[in-house]
């Protein structure tokens, strides 16, 4: 008697199942691996990654002054804080903050505050960097889009912003050089 | 709807409303194939796969490419240097295009060898030739996009051909280029067409497979399927045969992409387009060389272009040029020899295409061109009259039984 090898019978079923499962698994693994480079190609390119870390020369920034630099396409506010601003930021009771965070956890060196200058509410760039711009009721920045106020530590004090201004990863290479990213 | 009842659960519910599962099962699983199909019948599937690889890799390239004369070259350099895995995706696209032509040419020669163009498959064949005719301009326009020296001058040379058209030629060229010279408008329209045409190709390929499924496959013996003993279901035997062919195809593709990524980029194309300096020798990609040789072979511009177009158009006429009632070259002693001479002729033309149009290569190009047309227009119609075909087997299954029997006899002896 001959059996038709193309038909599944009770005798060859377990073997068929194993072979089928193995084939599908290999196929799925191959498809997944083939998709990898295509998905990866959608990420930031080498030229963007090269700018993911920037050096900022702080020597020209005098006490009381602020500068704005661009890091990953976003404005970063760097403020050289005065003694008065530092002590004001540290004097606030944490209970009074909508989003409690002590000032010393937000800075690496007390006189240098480094925050993203974009309102956490809906992404507007904040006012208060340049002379003559409103700094809000708490000595920091003000969002003219929806009226959030930020203090000398970049913490939200009033308005719809759900959180404090994020502090980007940063460090000091030496006294005059800040590294962001 | 006996088929629909075989699917249960959610898929069955969908299938009773939109019989997609039954359709796929009918066309891809239960579909009766002649049981004697060999691996040359995998090349249609490989062509479709190559087209899919091209469309996927092309869409991803398009996300990073800038179709502007000032930025195109730099954007392609950025793809291979800065875009994650761009070094992989760009050569993948270029080599997939090259292998697309390779498998489609093999697929076409398979049809010529086994007489697959004959009744009742004339429309299927014509749709195939139309696919070839669409692939050539698509590939050419893709070649222009990197906007290197070879891209630019290939675009100049090819668009200049149109000037051969009497009276209106000069004006038409300006409309093709969008200017008096190849320039930014040319690049922009080539990009639009290069993006668009592959979807036309995919649609025509679908029509091609539809026409195939209406007539079903020819087979290496070229005789009709007679009863159920001559066929087996497509799945699992031919799915597995096609998967094995696919594995081989992907291995070759990966070999080129990983070990010779720049093989298809001539040195000139690493230089940005320069409208004031022409490379010494302008050579197209290998898959267009035979056509290019025909162009160079003929001293009259207009005739050279007619020959180039004619080389494709003559294929449309093949079902009517070949009057022999026998399909497969296996049973046609003279046609089989002519077939291999034609293959050699195309290789010869390709070689002549790489050479400057002078001396011996020019002579070879002329002989090759003349022979190409003589094959289709003179030899094929003529031999159909006096060739004595060998006896055809009674049926596919009878031929298989006969072969098994003779193998057994031999192993006993
Ligand atoms: C985009 C390009 C093409 C694709 C995707 C494609 C796809 C296919 C597929 C999947 C098959 C069935 C499998 C097989 O027999 O190999 C097939 C059959 C066929 N194709 Fe194509 N094809 C293409 C181009 C062409 C060209 C350029 C020609 C001829 C000039 C052609 C002529 C035929 C013929 C005659 C058959 C039936 C063969 C037979 O049953 O013996 N195809 N094609």
Coordinates of C-alpha atoms and ligand atoms in Angstrom, one line a residue:
Chain A
X1 CA 0.0 0.0 0.0
X2 CA 1.3 3.5 -0.8
X3 CA 0.4 6.5 1.3
X4 CA 0.2 10.0 -0.2
X5 CA 3.0 12.0 1.4
X6 CA 1.1 15.2 0.7
X7 CA -1.8 14.2 3.0
X8 CA -1.7 14.6 6.7
X9 CA -2.5 11.3 8.5
X10 CA -2.6 10.4 12.2
X11 CA 0.8 8.8 11.8
X12 CA 2.6 11.8 10.5
X13 CA 0.7 14.5 12.3
X14 CA 3.1 15.1 15.3
X15 CA 6.0 15.3 12.9
X16 CA 4.1 17.7 10.6
X17 CA 3.2 19.9 13.6
X18 CA 6.8 20.2 14.7
X19 CA 8.0 21.0 11.1
X20 CA 5.2 23.5 10.6
X21 CA 5.9 25.2 13.9
X22 CA 9.6 25.3 13.2
X23 CA 9.1 26.8 9.7
X24 CA 6.7 29.5 11.0
X25 CA 9.1 30.3 13.9
X26 CA 12.1 30.7 11.6
X27 CA 10.0 32.7 9.1
X28 CA 8.8 35.1 11.9
X29 CA 12.3 35.4 13.3
X30 CA 13.6 36.2 9.8
X31 CA 10.9 38.8 9.1
X32 CA 11.6 40.4 12.5
X33 CA 15.3 40.6 11.8
X34 CA 14.6 42.0 8.3
X35 CA 12.3 44.7 9.8
X36 CA 15.0 45.8 12.3
X37 CA 17.2 47.9 10.0
X38 CA 14.2 49.6 8.4
X39 CA 12.7 50.6 11.8
X40 CA 16.2 51.7 13.0
X41 CA 16.5 53.9 9.9
X42 CA 13.7 56.0 11.2
X43 CA 15.6 57.1 14.2
X44 CA 17.9 60.1 14.5
X45 CA 20.8 60.0 12.0
X46 CA 24.5 60.3 12.9
X47 CA 24.5 64.0 12.2
X48 CA 21.7 64.5 14.8
X49 CA 23.3 62.2 17.3
X50 CA 26.6 64.1 16.8
X51 CA 24.8 67.2 18.2
X52 CA 23.2 65.3 21.0
X53 CA 25.9 66.7 23.3
X54 CA 27.0 70.3 23.2
X55 CA 29.7 72.4 25.0
X56 CA 28.7 75.9 26.2
X57 CA 31.3 78.5 27.1
X58 CA 30.1 80.2 30.3
X59 CA 32.9 82.7 30.8
X60 CA 31.1 85.7 29.1
X61 CA 27.9 85.2 31.2
X62 CA 28.0 87.6 34.1
X63 CA 26.1 87.2 37.3
X64 CA 22.4 88.1 36.7
X65 CA 22.6 87.4 33.0
X66 CA 21.0 84.5 31.1
X67 CA 21.7 82.9 27.8
X68 CA 19.7 80.6 25.5
X69 CA 21.4 77.7 23.7
X70 CA 19.9 75.2 21.3
X71 CA 20.3 71.6 22.3
X72 CA 18.6 68.8 20.2
X73 CA 16.6 71.5 18.5
X74 CA 15.1 72.9 21.7
X75 CA 16.0 76.1 23.6
X76 CA 17.9 75.6 26.8
X77 CA 17.9 78.5 29.3
X78 CA 21.1 79.0 31.3
X79 CA 20.8 81.6 34.1
X80 CA 23.8 82.8 36.1
X81 CA 21.8 83.4 39.3
X82 CA 22.6 86.1 41.8
X83 CA 22.9 85.3 45.6
X84 CA 19.5 86.9 46.1
X85 CA 17.9 84.6 43.5
X86 CA 19.5 81.5 45.0
X87 CA 18.4 82.3 48.5
X88 CA 14.9 83.1 47.3
X89 CA 14.7 79.8 45.5
X90 CA 15.9 78.0 48.6
X91 CA 13.6 79.9 51.0
X92 CA 10.4 78.6 49.5
X93 CA 8.6 76.0 51.6
X94 CA 8.1 72.8 49.7
X95 CA 4.5 72.6 50.7
X96 CA 3.9 75.8 48.7
X97 CA 5.0 74.2 45.5
X98 CA 2.5 72.4 43.1
X99 CA 5.3 70.1 42.2
X100 CA 7.6 69.9 45.2
X101 CA 11.4 69.7 44.4
X102 CA 14.1 71.3 46.5
X103 CA 16.3 73.8 44.5
X104 CA 19.6 72.0 45.3
X105 CA 18.4 68.8 43.5
X106 CA 17.8 70.9 40.3
X107 CA 21.3 72.4 40.0
X108 CA 24.8 71.1 39.9
X109 CA 26.3 74.4 41.0
X110 CA 24.0 76.8 42.8
X111 CA 24.8 79.8 40.7
X112 CA 24.0 78.1 37.4
X113 CA 20.4 77.1 36.6
X114 CA 20.0 75.0 33.4
X115 CA 16.5 74.2 32.3
X116 CA 14.6 73.5 29.1
X117 CA 12.9 76.7 28.0
X118 CA 9.7 75.0 26.8
X119 CA 6.5 75.1 28.8
X120 CA 5.6 71.6 29.9
X121 CA 1.9 72.5 29.3
X122 CA 1.7 72.7 25.5
X123 CA 5.2 73.4 24.3
X124 CA 5.4 77.3 24.0
X125 CA 8.8 78.9 24.5
X126 CA 8.8 80.9 27.7
X127 CA 9.2 84.6 28.2
X128 CA 11.7 86.1 30.6
X129 CA 15.1 85.4 29.1
X130 CA 15.6 88.8 27.4
X131 CA 15.5 92.2 29.0
X132 CA 12.0 93.6 29.0
X133 CA 10.2 90.3 28.8
X134 CA 7.8 89.5 31.6
X135 CA 9.4 87.1 34.1
X136 CA 6.1 86.2 35.8
X137 CA 5.1 86.7 39.4
X138 CA 7.9 84.5 40.8
X139 CA 11.1 85.9 39.4
X140 CA 11.6 83.2 36.8
X141 CA 9.8 82.8 33.5
X142 CA 6.3 83.3 32.2
X143 CA 4.4 81.5 29.6
X144 CA 2.3 83.9 27.5
X145 CA 0.3 81.2 25.8
X146 CA -1.6 80.0 28.8
X147 CA -0.2 81.9 31.8
X148 CA 2.0 79.6 33.7
X149 CA 4.5 81.2 36.1
X150 CA 7.9 79.7 37.0
X151 CA 10.3 80.7 39.8
X152 CA 14.1 81.2 40.1
X153 CA 14.5 77.5 40.1
X154 CA 12.3 76.9 37.0
X155 CA 9.6 75.3 39.2
X156 CA 5.9 75.9 38.3
X157 CA 4.2 78.2 40.8
X158 CA 0.9 79.1 39.1
X159 CA -1.0 78.2 35.9
X160 CA -1.8 75.1 33.9
X161 CA 1.8 73.6 33.6
X162 CA 1.7 70.1 35.0
X163 CA 5.3 70.1 36.1
X164 CA 8.5 72.0 36.7
X165 CA 10.8 72.9 33.8
X166 CA 12.8 69.8 33.1
X167 CA 16.5 70.0 33.8
X168 CA 18.5 68.5 30.9
X169 CA 21.4 66.2 31.7
X170 CA 24.4 68.5 32.2
X171 CA 27.8 68.8 33.9
X172 CA 30.7 71.1 34.2
X173 CA 33.9 70.1 32.4
X174 CA 35.7 73.0 34.2
X175 CA 34.7 76.3 35.7
X176 CA 34.0 77.9 32.4
X177 CA 32.6 75.0 30.3
X178 CA 29.1 73.5 30.6
X179 CA 28.4 70.2 28.8
X180 CA 24.7 69.5 28.0
X181 CA 23.5 66.1 27.0
Chain B
X1 CA -19.6 27.6 -0.7
X2 CA -18.1 24.4 0.4
X3 CA -14.8 26.1 1.0
X4 CA -16.2 28.8 3.3
X5 CA -17.5 26.2 5.7
X6 CA -13.9 24.9 6.2
X7 CA -13.0 28.1 8.1
X8 CA -14.3 28.4 11.6
X9 CA -14.3 31.2 14.2
X10 CA -13.7 34.8 13.5
X11 CA -12.0 34.2 10.1
X12 CA -15.0 32.0 9.1
X13 CA -17.3 34.8 10.1
X14 CA -15.4 37.3 7.9
X15 CA -15.0 34.7 5.1
X16 CA -18.8 34.2 4.8
X17 CA -19.2 38.0 4.3
X18 CA -16.0 38.6 2.3
X19 CA -14.6 35.3 1.0
X20 CA -11.0 36.3 1.1
X21 CA -9.9 33.1 3.0
X22 CA -11.7 30.9 0.5
X23 CA -10.2 32.9 -2.4
X24 CA -6.6 32.6 -1.1
X25 CA -7.1 28.9 -0.3
X26 CA -8.5 28.4 -3.8
X27 CA -5.6 30.2 -5.5
X28 CA -2.6 29.5 -3.2
X29 CA -3.3 26.3 -1.3
X30 CA -5.7 23.9 -3.2
X31 CA -4.8 25.5 -6.6
X32 CA -3.9 22.5 -8.9
X33 CA -0.4 22.8 -10.4
X34 CA 1.1 20.4 -13.0
X35 CA 3.1 18.1 -10.8
X36 CA 6.2 18.3 -13.1
X37 CA 7.0 22.0 -12.6
X38 CA 10.8 22.5 -12.1
X39 CA 12.6 25.4 -10.4
X40 CA 12.3 27.6 -13.5
X41 CA 8.7 28.0 -12.4
X42 CA 9.8 29.7 -9.2
X43 CA 11.1 32.8 -11.0
X44 CA 7.7 34.4 -11.3
X45 CA 7.4 34.2 -7.6
X46 CA 11.0 35.5 -7.2
X47 CA 10.1 38.5 -9.5
X48 CA 7.2 39.4 -7.3
X49 CA 9.4 39.1 -4.2
X50 CA 12.1 41.3 -5.8
X51 CA 9.4 43.9 -6.6
X52 CA 8.2 43.8 -2.9
X53 CA 11.8 44.3 -1.6
X54 CA 12.2 47.2 -4.0
X55 CA 9.0 48.9 -2.9
X56 CA 9.8 48.5 0.8
X57 CA 13.4 49.6 0.6
X58 CA 12.4 52.4 -1.8
X59 CA 9.8 53.8 0.5
X60 CA 12.4 54.0 3.3
X61 CA 14.9 55.6 1.0
X62 CA 12.3 58.2 0.0
X63 CA 12.0 59.2 3.6
X64 CA 15.6 60.4 3.5
X65 CA 16.1 61.4 -0.1
X66 CA 15.8 65.1 -1.3
X67 CA 14.7 65.4 -4.9
X68 CA 16.5 68.6 -5.7
X69 CA 19.5 69.2 -8.0
X70 CA 21.3 71.0 -5.2
X71 CA 20.7 68.5 -2.4
X72 CA 20.1 65.1 -4.1
X73 CA 23.7 64.0 -4.2
X74 CA 24.4 65.0 -0.6
X75 CA 21.2 63.5 0.6
X76 CA 22.2 60.1 -0.9
X77 CA 25.6 60.4 0.8
X78 CA 23.9 61.2 4.1
X79 CA 21.8 58.0 3.6
X80 CA 24.9 55.8 3.4
X81 CA 26.9 57.6 6.0
X82 CA 24.5 59.1 8.6
X83 CA 21.1 57.4 8.4
X84 CA 21.0 54.3 10.7
X85 CA 21.4 51.2 8.4
X86 CA 21.3 53.5 5.4
X87 CA 24.5 51.7 4.3
X88 CA 22.4 48.6 4.1
X89 CA 19.1 50.0 2.7
X90 CA 20.6 51.8 -0.3
X91 CA 22.7 48.9 -1.7
X92 CA 19.7 46.6 -0.9
X93 CA 17.6 48.7 -3.2
X94 CA 20.2 48.9 -6.0
X95 CA 21.0 45.2 -5.9
X96 CA 17.4 44.2 -5.6
X97 CA 16.8 46.2 -8.8
X98 CA 19.6 44.4 -10.5
X99 CA 18.4 40.9 -9.4
X100 CA 14.8 41.9 -10.3
X101 CA 16.0 42.2 -13.9
X102 CA 18.0 39.0 -13.6
X103 CA 15.1 36.9 -12.4
X104 CA 12.6 38.6 -14.8
X105 CA 15.0 37.8 -17.7
X106 CA 15.3 34.2 -16.6
X107 CA 11.5 34.1 -16.2
X108 CA 11.1 35.5 -19.7
X109 CA 13.6 33.0 -21.2
X110 CA 11.8 30.2 -19.4
X111 CA 8.7 31.3 -21.2
X112 CA 10.5 31.3 -24.5
X113 CA 12.0 27.9 -23.9
X114 CA 8.9 26.1 -22.8
X115 CA 6.6 27.9 -25.3
X116 CA 4.5 29.5 -22.5
X117 CA 3.6 32.3 -24.8
X118 CA 1.5 30.1 -27.0
X119 CA -2.3 29.9 -26.9
X120 CA -4.1 30.2 -24.6
X121 CA -1.5 32.3 -22.7
X122 CA -1.0 35.1 -25.2
X123 CA -2.5 37.8 -22.9
X124 CA -0.6 36.5 -19.9
X125 CA 2.6 36.8 -22.0
X126 CA 1.7 40.2 -23.3
X127 CA 1.1 41.5 -19.8
X128 CA 4.6 40.1 -19.0
X129 CA 6.2 42.0 -21.8
X130 CA 4.3 45.1 -20.6
X131 CA 5.9 44.6 -17.2
X132 CA 9.4 44.5 -18.8
X133 CA 8.6 47.6 -20.8
X134 CA 7.6 49.4 -17.6
X135 CA 10.6 48.2 -15.6
X136 CA 13.1 49.7 -18.0
X137 CA 12.1 53.3 -17.7
X138 CA 11.5 52.9 -13.9
X139 CA 15.0 51.6 -13.4
X140 CA 16.5 54.2 -15.7
X141 CA 14.8 57.1 -13.7
X142 CA 15.9 55.5 -10.5
X143 CA 19.5 55.6 -11.7
X144 CA 19.3 59.3 -12.3
X145 CA 18.2 60.1 -8.7
X146 CA 21.6 60.0 -6.9
X147 CA 22.6 62.9 -9.3
X148 CA 26.2 61.8 -9.7
X149 CA 28.1 62.3 -13.0
X150 CA 26.8 59.0 -14.5
X151 CA 23.3 59.7 -13.4
X152 CA 23.3 63.1 -15.0
X153 CA 24.9 62.1 -18.3
X154 CA 22.8 59.0 -18.6
X155 CA 19.8 61.3 -18.3
X156 CA 21.2 63.6 -20.9
X157 CA 22.0 60.8 -23.4
X158 CA 18.7 59.0 -23.0
X159 CA 16.5 62.1 -23.2
X160 CA 18.6 63.3 -26.2
X161 CA 17.4 60.3 -28.1
X162 CA 14.0 61.9 -28.5
X163 CA 15.6 64.6 -30.7
X164 CA 15.8 62.0 -33.4
X165 CA 12.0 62.3 -33.8
X166 CA 11.6 64.3 -37.0
X167 CA 10.3 67.9 -36.9
X168 CA 9.1 68.0 -33.3
X169 CA 11.9 66.1 -31.6
X170 CA 13.7 69.2 -30.2
X171 CA 10.5 70.6 -28.7
X172 CA 9.5 67.3 -27.2
X173 CA 12.8 66.9 -25.4
X174 CA 12.3 70.3 -23.7
X175 CA 9.0 69.0 -22.4
X176 CA 10.6 65.7 -21.2
X177 CA 13.4 67.6 -19.4
X178 CA 11.3 70.5 -18.3
X179 CA 14.0 72.8 -19.7
X180 CA 16.6 73.0 -22.4
X181 CA 19.0 70.9 -20.4
X182 CA 18.7 68.1 -17.9
X183 CA 18.2 70.0 -14.6
X184 CA 16.2 70.3 -11.4
X185 CA 12.8 70.0 -13.1
X186 CA 14.0 66.8 -14.8
X187 CA 15.1 65.4 -11.4
X188 CA 11.8 66.3 -9.8
X189 CA 9.7 64.6 -12.4
X190 CA 11.9 61.5 -12.6
X191 CA 11.5 61.2 -8.9
X192 CA 7.7 61.4 -9.0
X193 CA 7.6 58.8 -11.8
X194 CA 10.1 56.6 -10.2
X195 CA 7.9 56.5 -7.1
X196 CA 4.7 56.1 -9.0
X197 CA 5.6 53.5 -11.7
X198 CA 6.4 50.6 -9.3
X199 CA 2.8 50.7 -8.2
X200 CA 1.7 50.5 -11.8
X201 CA 4.0 47.5 -12.2
X202 CA 2.5 45.9 -9.1
X203 CA -1.0 46.4 -10.5
X204 CA 0.0 44.9 -13.9
X205 CA 1.8 42.0 -12.1
X206 CA -1.5 41.3 -10.3
X207 CA -3.3 41.3 -13.7
X208 CA -0.5 39.0 -15.0
X209 CA -1.1 36.5 -12.2
X210 CA -4.9 36.8 -12.6
X211 CA -4.5 35.9 -16.3
X212 CA -2.2 33.0 -15.2
X213 CA -4.7 31.6 -12.8
X214 CA -7.4 31.8 -15.5
X215 CA -5.3 29.6 -17.8
X216 CA -3.1 27.8 -15.2
X217 CA 0.6 27.1 -15.6
X218 CA 2.2 25.6 -18.6
X219 CA 4.8 22.9 -17.7
X220 CA 8.2 21.6 -18.9
X221 CA 6.5 19.1 -21.3
X222 CA 4.3 21.8 -22.7
X223 CA 1.4 19.5 -22.9
X224 CA -2.1 20.1 -21.5
X225 CA -3.1 18.8 -18.1
X226 CA -5.5 16.0 -18.7
X227 CA -6.8 14.7 -15.4
X228 CA -6.3 14.9 -11.7
X229 CA -3.3 12.5 -11.9
X230 CA -1.4 15.3 -13.7
X231 CA -1.7 17.9 -10.9
X232 CA -1.0 18.3 -7.2
X233 CA -2.2 21.1 -4.9
X234 CA 0.0 24.1 -4.7
X235 CA 0.5 23.7 -1.0
X236 CA 2.7 22.2 0.4
X237 CA 4.8 21.0 -2.4
X238 CA 5.2 24.1 -4.5
X239 CA 5.1 26.5 -1.5
X240 CA 8.1 24.7 -0.2
X241 CA 9.8 24.6 -3.6
X242 CA 9.2 28.4 -3.9
X243 CA 10.5 29.0 -0.3
X244 CA 13.7 27.1 -1.2
X245 CA 14.1 29.2 -4.3
X246 CA 13.5 32.3 -2.2
X247 CA 16.3 31.2 0.3
X248 CA 18.7 31.0 -2.6
X249 CA 17.6 34.3 -4.0
X250 CA 18.0 36.1 -0.7
X251 CA 21.4 34.5 -0.2
X252 CA 22.6 35.9 -3.5
X253 CA 21.1 39.3 -2.7
X254 CA 22.7 39.3 0.7
X255 CA 26.0 38.3 -0.9
X256 CA 26.0 41.3 -3.2
X257 CA 24.7 43.7 -0.5
X258 CA 27.3 42.7 2.1
X259 CA 30.3 41.9 0.1
X260 CA 30.0 44.2 -2.9
X261 CA 27.7 47.1 -1.9
X262 CA 29.1 49.5 -4.4
X263 CA 29.4 47.1 -7.3
X264 CA 26.7 48.8 -9.2
X265 CA 28.0 52.4 -8.6
X266 CA 30.6 53.3 -11.2
X267 CA 33.4 55.6 -10.0
X268 CA 31.9 58.5 -11.8
X269 CA 28.8 58.4 -9.7
X270 CA 30.8 59.2 -6.6
X271 CA 31.2 62.7 -8.2
X272 CA 28.3 65.1 -8.1
X273 CA 26.6 65.9 -11.4
X274 CA 28.6 68.4 -13.5
X275 CA 26.8 69.8 -16.6
X276 CA 30.1 71.1 -18.0
X277 CA 32.1 67.8 -18.1
X278 CA 31.1 64.5 -19.6
X279 CA 32.6 61.2 -18.4
X280 CA 34.7 59.4 -21.0
X281 CA 32.4 56.4 -21.5
X282 CA 28.8 56.4 -20.5
X283 CA 27.6 52.9 -19.7
X284 CA 24.2 51.9 -18.4
X285 CA 23.5 49.2 -15.8
X286 CA 24.2 45.6 -17.0
X287 CA 20.6 44.9 -17.5
X288 CA 20.2 47.6 -20.2
X289 CA 23.4 46.8 -22.0
X290 CA 22.0 44.7 -24.9
X291 CA 19.5 47.6 -25.7
X292 CA 22.3 50.1 -25.5
X293 CA 24.4 48.0 -27.9
X294 CA 21.6 48.1 -30.4
X295 CA 21.4 51.8 -30.2
X296 CA 25.1 52.1 -30.8
X297 CA 25.1 49.5 -33.6
X298 CA 23.0 51.5 -36.0
X299 CA 24.5 54.6 -37.5
X300 CA 21.2 56.3 -38.1
X301 CA 19.9 57.8 -34.9
X302 CA 16.2 57.3 -35.5
X303 CA 16.8 53.6 -36.6
X304 CA 18.9 52.9 -33.5
X305 CA 16.0 54.0 -31.3
X306 CA 13.5 52.0 -33.3
X307 CA 15.7 48.9 -32.9
X308 CA 15.8 49.5 -29.2
X309 CA 12.1 49.7 -28.8
X310 CA 11.6 47.0 -31.4
X311 CA 13.7 44.6 -29.3
X312 CA 10.9 44.7 -26.7
X313 CA 8.0 45.1 -29.1
X314 CA 8.9 42.0 -31.1
X315 CA 8.3 39.9 -27.9
X316 CA 4.7 40.9 -28.0
X317 CA 4.4 39.3 -31.4
X318 CA 6.0 36.0 -30.3
X319 CA 2.7 34.1 -29.9
X320 CA 1.9 34.8 -33.6
X321 CA 5.4 34.5 -35.0
X322 CA 5.9 31.0 -33.7
X323 CA 3.3 28.8 -35.5
X324 CA 4.7 25.5 -34.3
X325 CA 2.0 23.5 -32.5
X326 CA 4.5 22.1 -30.0
X327 CA 5.2 24.3 -27.0
X328 CA 8.2 22.9 -25.1
X329 CA 11.7 23.2 -26.7
X330 CA 12.4 19.7 -25.3
X331 CA 10.5 18.3 -28.3
X332 CA 11.8 20.8 -30.8
X333 CA 15.3 19.9 -31.9
X334 CA 15.9 23.1 -34.0
X335 CA 14.1 25.6 -31.9
X336 CA 16.1 24.4 -28.9
X337 CA 19.4 25.2 -30.6
X338 CA 18.1 28.6 -31.7
X339 CA 17.0 29.3 -28.2
X340 CA 20.5 28.9 -26.9
X341 CA 22.0 30.9 -29.7
X342 CA 19.6 33.7 -28.8
X343 CA 20.8 33.6 -25.2
X344 CA 24.4 33.7 -26.4
X345 CA 23.4 36.6 -28.8
X346 CA 22.1 38.6 -25.8
X347 CA 25.3 38.0 -23.9
X348 CA 27.3 39.1 -26.9
X349 CA 25.2 42.3 -27.2
X350 CA 25.7 43.0 -23.5
X351 CA 29.4 42.8 -24.0
X352 CA 29.3 45.1 -27.0
X353 CA 27.3 47.5 -25.0
X354 CA 30.1 48.0 -22.5
X355 CA 32.6 48.9 -25.3
X356 CA 33.1 52.1 -27.3
X357 CA 31.3 52.1 -30.6
X358 CA 34.2 51.3 -32.9
X359 CA 36.2 48.5 -34.5
X360 CA 35.5 44.9 -33.5
X361 CA 32.9 45.7 -30.7
X362 CA 30.9 47.8 -33.2
X363 CA 30.9 44.9 -35.7
X364 CA 29.8 42.5 -33.0
X365 CA 27.0 44.9 -31.9
X366 CA 25.8 45.0 -35.5
X367 CA 25.9 41.2 -36.0
X368 CA 24.2 40.8 -32.6
X369 CA 21.5 43.2 -33.4
X370 CA 20.8 41.7 -36.9
X371 CA 20.7 38.2 -35.5
X372 CA 18.4 39.2 -32.7
X373 CA 15.7 40.4 -35.1
X374 CA 16.4 37.6 -37.5
X375 CA 15.7 35.1 -34.7
X376 CA 12.3 36.4 -34.1
X377 CA 11.2 37.6 -37.5
X378 CA 12.8 35.0 -39.8
X379 CA 14.1 31.9 -38.0
X380 CA 11.3 31.3 -35.6
X381 CA 8.5 31.6 -38.2
X382 CA 10.6 29.6 -40.8
X383 CA 11.5 26.5 -38.6
X384 CA 7.9 26.1 -37.5
X385 CA 7.3 25.0 -41.1
X386 CA 9.9 22.3 -41.5
X387 CA 11.0 21.3 -38.0
X388 CA 10.0 17.7 -37.2
X389 CA 9.1 17.7 -33.4
X390 CA 9.9 14.6 -31.3
X391 CA 6.9 12.5 -30.2
X392 CA 5.0 14.1 -27.3
X393 CA 4.3 12.0 -24.2
X394 CA 0.7 11.0 -23.7
X395 CA 0.3 12.9 -20.4
X396 CA 2.3 14.4 -17.6
X397 CA 1.7 11.5 -15.3
X398 CA 2.5 9.0 -18.1
X399 CA 5.8 10.8 -18.7
X400 CA 6.6 10.6 -15.0
X401 CA 5.8 6.9 -14.8
X402 CA 7.9 6.3 -17.9
X403 CA 10.8 8.1 -16.4
X404 CA 10.5 6.2 -13.1
X405 CA 10.3 2.9 -15.0
X406 CA 13.4 3.7 -17.1
X407 CA 15.3 4.7 -14.0
X408 CA 14.4 1.4 -12.4
X409 CA 15.5 -0.5 -15.4
X410 CA 18.8 1.3 -15.4
X411 CA 19.5 0.6 -11.7
X412 CA 18.7 -3.1 -12.2
X413 CA 21.0 -3.4 -15.2
Ligands
LIG1 C1 7.2 42.3 -12.6 C2 7.6 41.3 -13.3 C3 6.9 39.9 -13.3 C4 6.3 39.3 -12.2 C5 6.1 39.8 -10.8 C6 5.8 38.0 -12.8 C7 5.1 37.1 -12.0 C8 4.7 35.8 -12.5 C9 4.3 34.7 -11.6 C10 4.2 34.8 -10.1 C11 4.1 33.7 -12.4 C12 3.7 32.2 -12.0 C13 4.9 31.5 -11.6 C14 5.8 31.1 -12.8 O1 5.4 30.5 -13.8 O2 7.0 31.5 -12.7 C15 4.3 34.1 -13.8 C16 4.0 33.3 -14.9 C17 4.3 33.7 -16.2 N1 4.9 34.9 -16.6 FE1 5.5 36.4 -15.4 N2 6.1 37.9 -14.1 C18 6.7 39.1 -14.4 C19 7.2 39.4 -15.7 C20 7.1 38.6 -16.8 C21 7.6 38.9 -18.1 C22 8.6 40.0 -18.4 C23 7.2 37.9 -19.0 C24 7.5 37.7 -20.4 C25 7.9 38.6 -21.3 C26 6.3 37.0 -18.2 C27 5.7 35.9 -18.7 C28 5.1 34.9 -18.0 C29 4.5 33.7 -18.5 C30 4.4 33.3 -20.0 C31 4.0 33.0 -17.4 C32 3.3 31.6 -17.4 C33 4.4 30.6 -17.5 C34 4.0 29.2 -17.5 O3 3.0 28.8 -16.9 O4 4.8 28.4 -18.1 N3 6.3 37.4 -16.9 N4 4.7 35.4 -13.8

